[in-house]
Amino acid sequence: MAAAVQGGDAAAGAWTQPKGRTQAILKYEHMVAEEGFDPQGDTQPLPAERRDSALGLFAEYGVTDRLTLQLKADWQDGEDAFVDYEGRGPIEIGATWQVWRDDRNAVSLYGGYANGGEGRNAGYAPPGVGKHDWEARLSAGRSLGGAGSRLGVDQPFVEIQAARRFRDGLPDETRLDATVGGRLGRDWLVLGQAFGGAADGGARWLSLEGSVVRDLDRWSLQVGWRHTVAGRETPIARGPVFALWRRF
């Protein structure tokens, strides 16, 4: 998920890009886990430390004021007690259609297709990635106007995204993401995000991420931290997140 507030307007999954506008985000994350949640949700030590790193690109272009094209791609590297992998992650292309929008609210629909990556070992995709995946996503957002002034936050907003991902050779997933954010002064943006999901008959997860974004004209620099706080059959991963944003 990408989110920003620029020039008084919120721009995130629920808000499409203006016609002819492009936004690109280069993001690096490094997650490490020594424990995990078992099928009952209890904490257990992992057989060995798990490490997952990814360098990803997210780009979107406003074809019209209501239609935005999107591209996602990344390079993944990681290892645990069973797998040592390195290679291209999934490449996803999709489009977001602005269903409805007014001065404060926005609703959009996204549809996308992802081609799974190729791991270094045995030529298979990294863990949790299907060979051919499809996603449908509904996003709703609201700009809160002056509601954050009492806390010293300008242009606050909230957004919720619900998605269903259909995966080739792996259990389908349901995902729910939420973002709250607002500006501290003209050049700083603070974001709080939650990423939750469940695979059919399998793993569940909930991760929290807090970050700050510093605007530098058309560039922005984001620094944050993510931590898995609940789940089943999933590692308790934590680590830093860095991103470089560019607007065209």
Coordinates of C-alpha atoms in Angstrom, one line a residue:
M1 CA 0.0 0.0 0.0
A2 CA 1.2 3.5 -0.8
A3 CA -0.1 6.6 0.9
A4 CA 0.7 10.2 0.8
V5 CA -0.8 13.6 1.4
Q6 CA 0.2 16.2 -1.1
G7 CA -0.9 19.8 -1.6
G8 CA -4.0 19.3 0.6
D9 CA -5.1 16.2 -1.2
A10 CA -4.9 12.6 0.0
A11 CA -3.4 10.1 -2.4
A12 CA -3.5 6.4 -1.5
G13 CA -5.3 3.3 -2.7
A14 CA -8.7 4.9 -2.5
W15 CA -7.6 8.0 -4.3
T16 CA -6.4 7.6 -7.9
Q17 CA -3.6 9.7 -9.4
P18 CA -4.6 12.8 -11.5
K19 CA -4.5 12.4 -15.2
G20 CA -0.9 12.4 -16.5
R21 CA 0.6 12.2 -13.0
T22 CA 3.1 9.4 -12.0
Q23 CA 4.3 8.3 -8.6
A24 CA 7.1 5.8 -8.1
I25 CA 8.3 4.3 -4.7
L26 CA 11.5 2.3 -4.3
K27 CA 11.2 0.4 -1.0
Y28 CA 13.7 -1.7 0.9
E29 CA 12.7 -3.9 3.9
H30 CA 14.7 -6.3 6.1
M31 CA 12.7 -8.6 8.4
V32 CA 14.2 -11.0 10.9
A33 CA 12.3 -13.6 13.0
E34 CA 13.6 -15.9 15.8
E35 CA 10.1 -16.9 17.0
G36 CA 6.8 -17.6 15.4
F37 CA 3.1 -18.2 16.2
D38 CA 2.0 -21.8 16.1
P39 CA -1.4 -23.1 14.9
Q40 CA -2.9 -22.1 18.2
G41 CA -1.5 -18.6 18.1
D42 CA 1.1 -19.3 20.9
T43 CA 4.7 -18.1 20.6
Q44 CA 7.3 -20.8 19.8
P45 CA 11.0 -20.6 18.9
L46 CA 11.8 -21.2 15.2
P47 CA 14.3 -24.0 14.3
A48 CA 16.6 -21.3 13.0
E49 CA 16.6 -17.6 12.5
R50 CA 14.5 -16.5 9.5
R51 CA 15.6 -13.6 7.4
D52 CA 13.7 -11.9 4.6
S53 CA 14.9 -8.9 2.6
A54 CA 13.2 -7.3 -0.4
L55 CA 13.9 -4.4 -2.7
G56 CA 10.6 -3.4 -4.4
L57 CA 9.3 -0.9 -6.9
F58 CA 5.7 0.4 -6.8
A59 CA 4.7 2.8 -9.6
E60 CA 1.3 4.2 -10.7
Y61 CA 0.2 6.4 -13.6
G62 CA -3.0 8.4 -14.0
V63 CA -4.4 7.5 -17.4
T64 CA -7.5 9.6 -16.5
D65 CA -8.6 11.3 -13.3
R66 CA -10.6 8.1 -12.5
L67 CA -8.3 5.4 -13.9
T68 CA -4.8 4.6 -12.5
L69 CA -2.4 1.9 -13.8
Q70 CA -0.1 0.2 -11.3
L71 CA 3.1 -1.9 -11.4
K72 CA 4.7 -3.8 -8.6
A73 CA 8.0 -5.7 -8.7
D74 CA 10.7 -6.7 -6.3
W75 CA 13.9 -8.7 -5.7
Q76 CA 13.8 -11.0 -2.7
D77 CA 16.5 -12.6 -0.7
G78 CA 16.1 -14.8 2.4
E79 CA 16.7 -18.0 4.3
D80 CA 15.4 -20.0 7.2
A81 CA 15.9 -23.6 8.5
F82 CA 14.4 -25.1 5.3
V83 CA 14.9 -22.7 2.4
D84 CA 17.6 -20.4 1.1
Y85 CA 16.3 -18.3 -1.8
E86 CA 17.3 -15.4 -3.9
G87 CA 15.6 -14.1 -7.0
R88 CA 12.9 -12.0 -8.7
G89 CA 9.7 -11.8 -6.7
P90 CA 6.3 -11.5 -8.3
I91 CA 5.6 -8.9 -11.0
E92 CA 2.1 -7.5 -10.7
I93 CA 0.2 -5.2 -13.0
G94 CA -3.2 -3.8 -12.3
A95 CA -5.6 -0.9 -12.5
T96 CA -7.6 1.1 -10.0
W97 CA -11.0 2.6 -10.9
Q98 CA -12.3 5.6 -8.9
V99 CA -15.9 4.5 -8.2
W100 CA -16.8 7.6 -6.2
R101 CA -15.2 10.7 -4.8
D102 CA -16.1 14.0 -3.2
D103 CA -14.2 16.6 -1.2
R104 CA -13.5 14.2 1.7
N105 CA -14.3 10.7 0.7
A106 CA -13.1 8.2 -2.0
V107 CA -14.0 4.6 -3.0
S108 CA -12.1 2.6 -5.6
L109 CA -11.8 -0.9 -7.0
Y110 CA -8.5 -2.5 -8.0
G111 CA -7.9 -5.6 -10.2
G112 CA -4.5 -7.1 -10.8
Y113 CA -2.5 -10.0 -12.1
A114 CA 0.9 -11.2 -10.6
N115 CA 3.4 -13.6 -12.2
G116 CA 5.3 -15.4 -9.4
G117 CA 9.0 -15.0 -9.0
E118 CA 11.8 -17.5 -9.5
G119 CA 13.8 -18.5 -6.5
R120 CA 17.5 -19.4 -6.7
N121 CA 17.1 -22.9 -5.5
A122 CA 15.2 -25.5 -7.5
G123 CA 13.7 -22.7 -9.7
Y124 CA 10.6 -22.2 -7.6
A125 CA 9.0 -19.0 -6.3
P126 CA 9.9 -17.6 -2.9
P127 CA 7.8 -18.9 0.0
G128 CA 4.1 -17.7 -0.1
V129 CA 4.1 -16.7 -3.8
G130 CA 2.0 -18.5 -6.3
K131 CA 3.0 -18.9 -10.0
H132 CA -0.1 -17.0 -11.2
D133 CA -2.1 -14.8 -8.8
W134 CA -5.1 -12.6 -9.3
E135 CA -6.3 -9.9 -6.8
A136 CA -9.5 -7.9 -6.4
R137 CA -9.4 -5.0 -3.9
L138 CA -11.9 -2.5 -2.5
S139 CA -10.5 0.7 -0.9
A140 CA -12.3 3.4 1.0
G141 CA -10.7 6.5 2.4
R142 CA -11.8 9.7 4.2
S143 CA -9.9 13.0 4.7
L144 CA -10.7 14.1 8.3
G145 CA -10.4 17.8 7.7
G146 CA -9.6 19.7 10.9
A147 CA -10.2 16.7 13.2
G148 CA -6.4 16.4 13.9
S149 CA -5.8 20.0 14.8
R150 CA -6.2 19.3 18.5
L151 CA -3.2 16.8 18.2
G152 CA -1.2 19.2 16.1
V153 CA -1.7 17.0 12.9
D154 CA -2.7 18.7 9.6
Q155 CA -4.7 17.0 6.8
P156 CA -5.4 13.8 8.7
F157 CA -6.9 10.8 6.8
V158 CA -7.9 7.2 7.2
E159 CA -8.1 4.5 4.7
I160 CA -9.2 0.8 4.7
Q161 CA -8.5 -1.8 2.0
A162 CA -10.0 -5.3 1.7
A163 CA -8.7 -7.7 -0.8
R164 CA -9.2 -11.3 -2.0
R165 CA -6.1 -12.9 -3.7
F166 CA -6.6 -16.0 -5.8
R167 CA -3.3 -18.0 -5.9
D168 CA -2.1 -20.7 -8.2
G169 CA -1.0 -23.8 -6.3
L170 CA -1.4 -22.2 -2.9
P171 CA -4.3 -21.4 -0.6
D172 CA -6.3 -18.3 -1.5
E173 CA -5.9 -15.3 0.8
T174 CA -8.1 -12.6 2.3
R175 CA -6.3 -9.4 3.3
L176 CA -7.3 -6.3 5.3
D177 CA -5.1 -3.2 5.5
A178 CA -5.6 0.1 7.3
T179 CA -3.7 3.3 7.3
V180 CA -4.0 6.5 9.3
G181 CA -1.8 9.5 8.7
G182 CA -1.4 13.2 8.8
R183 CA 1.1 16.0 8.4
L184 CA 3.4 17.6 11.0
G185 CA 4.1 20.9 9.5
R186 CA 4.5 21.4 5.7
D187 CA 7.2 18.8 5.0
W188 CA 6.6 15.9 7.4
L189 CA 4.1 13.1 7.1
V190 CA 3.4 10.5 9.8
L191 CA 1.8 7.1 9.0
G192 CA 0.5 4.3 11.1
Q193 CA -0.4 1.1 9.2
A194 CA -1.8 -2.4 10.0
F195 CA -1.5 -5.3 7.6
G196 CA -3.6 -8.4 8.3
G197 CA -4.6 -11.5 6.4
A198 CA -5.5 -15.1 6.4
A199 CA -4.8 -17.9 4.0
D200 CA -7.7 -20.4 3.5
G201 CA -7.3 -23.1 6.1
G202 CA -3.8 -21.9 7.0
A203 CA -1.7 -19.0 8.2
R204 CA -3.0 -15.8 9.7
W205 CA -1.0 -12.6 10.4
L206 CA -1.2 -9.1 11.7
S207 CA 1.7 -6.6 11.4
L208 CA 1.9 -3.0 12.5
E209 CA 4.1 -0.4 10.9
G210 CA 4.9 3.1 11.9
S211 CA 6.8 5.5 9.7
V212 CA 7.7 9.1 9.0
V213 CA 8.1 10.7 5.5
R214 CA 10.1 13.8 4.8
D215 CA 9.2 15.7 1.6
L216 CA 12.0 17.2 -0.5
D217 CA 10.2 18.9 -3.3
R218 CA 9.2 16.1 -5.8
W219 CA 11.2 13.6 -3.7
S220 CA 10.2 12.0 -0.3
L221 CA 12.2 9.8 2.0
Q222 CA 10.3 7.3 4.3
V223 CA 11.8 5.5 7.3
G224 CA 9.8 3.1 9.4
W225 CA 9.6 -0.1 11.5
R226 CA 7.3 -3.1 11.1
H227 CA 6.5 -5.8 13.7
T228 CA 4.3 -8.9 13.5
V229 CA 2.0 -8.7 16.6
A230 CA -0.4 -11.6 16.1
G231 CA -1.0 -14.6 13.9
R232 CA -1.0 -18.4 13.4
E233 CA 1.6 -20.4 11.6
T234 CA 3.6 -17.3 10.8
P235 CA 7.0 -15.9 11.9
I236 CA 7.2 -13.0 14.3
A237 CA 9.1 -10.8 12.0
R238 CA 10.4 -7.3 12.8
G239 CA 12.7 -4.9 11.1
P240 CA 13.3 -1.5 9.3
V241 CA 11.6 -0.2 6.2
F242 CA 13.1 2.5 3.9
A243 CA 11.5 4.0 0.9
L244 CA 12.3 6.7 -1.7
W245 CA 9.3 8.4 -3.4
R246 CA 9.4 10.4 -6.6
R247 CA 6.5 12.3 -8.2
F248 CA 6.5 13.2 -11.9

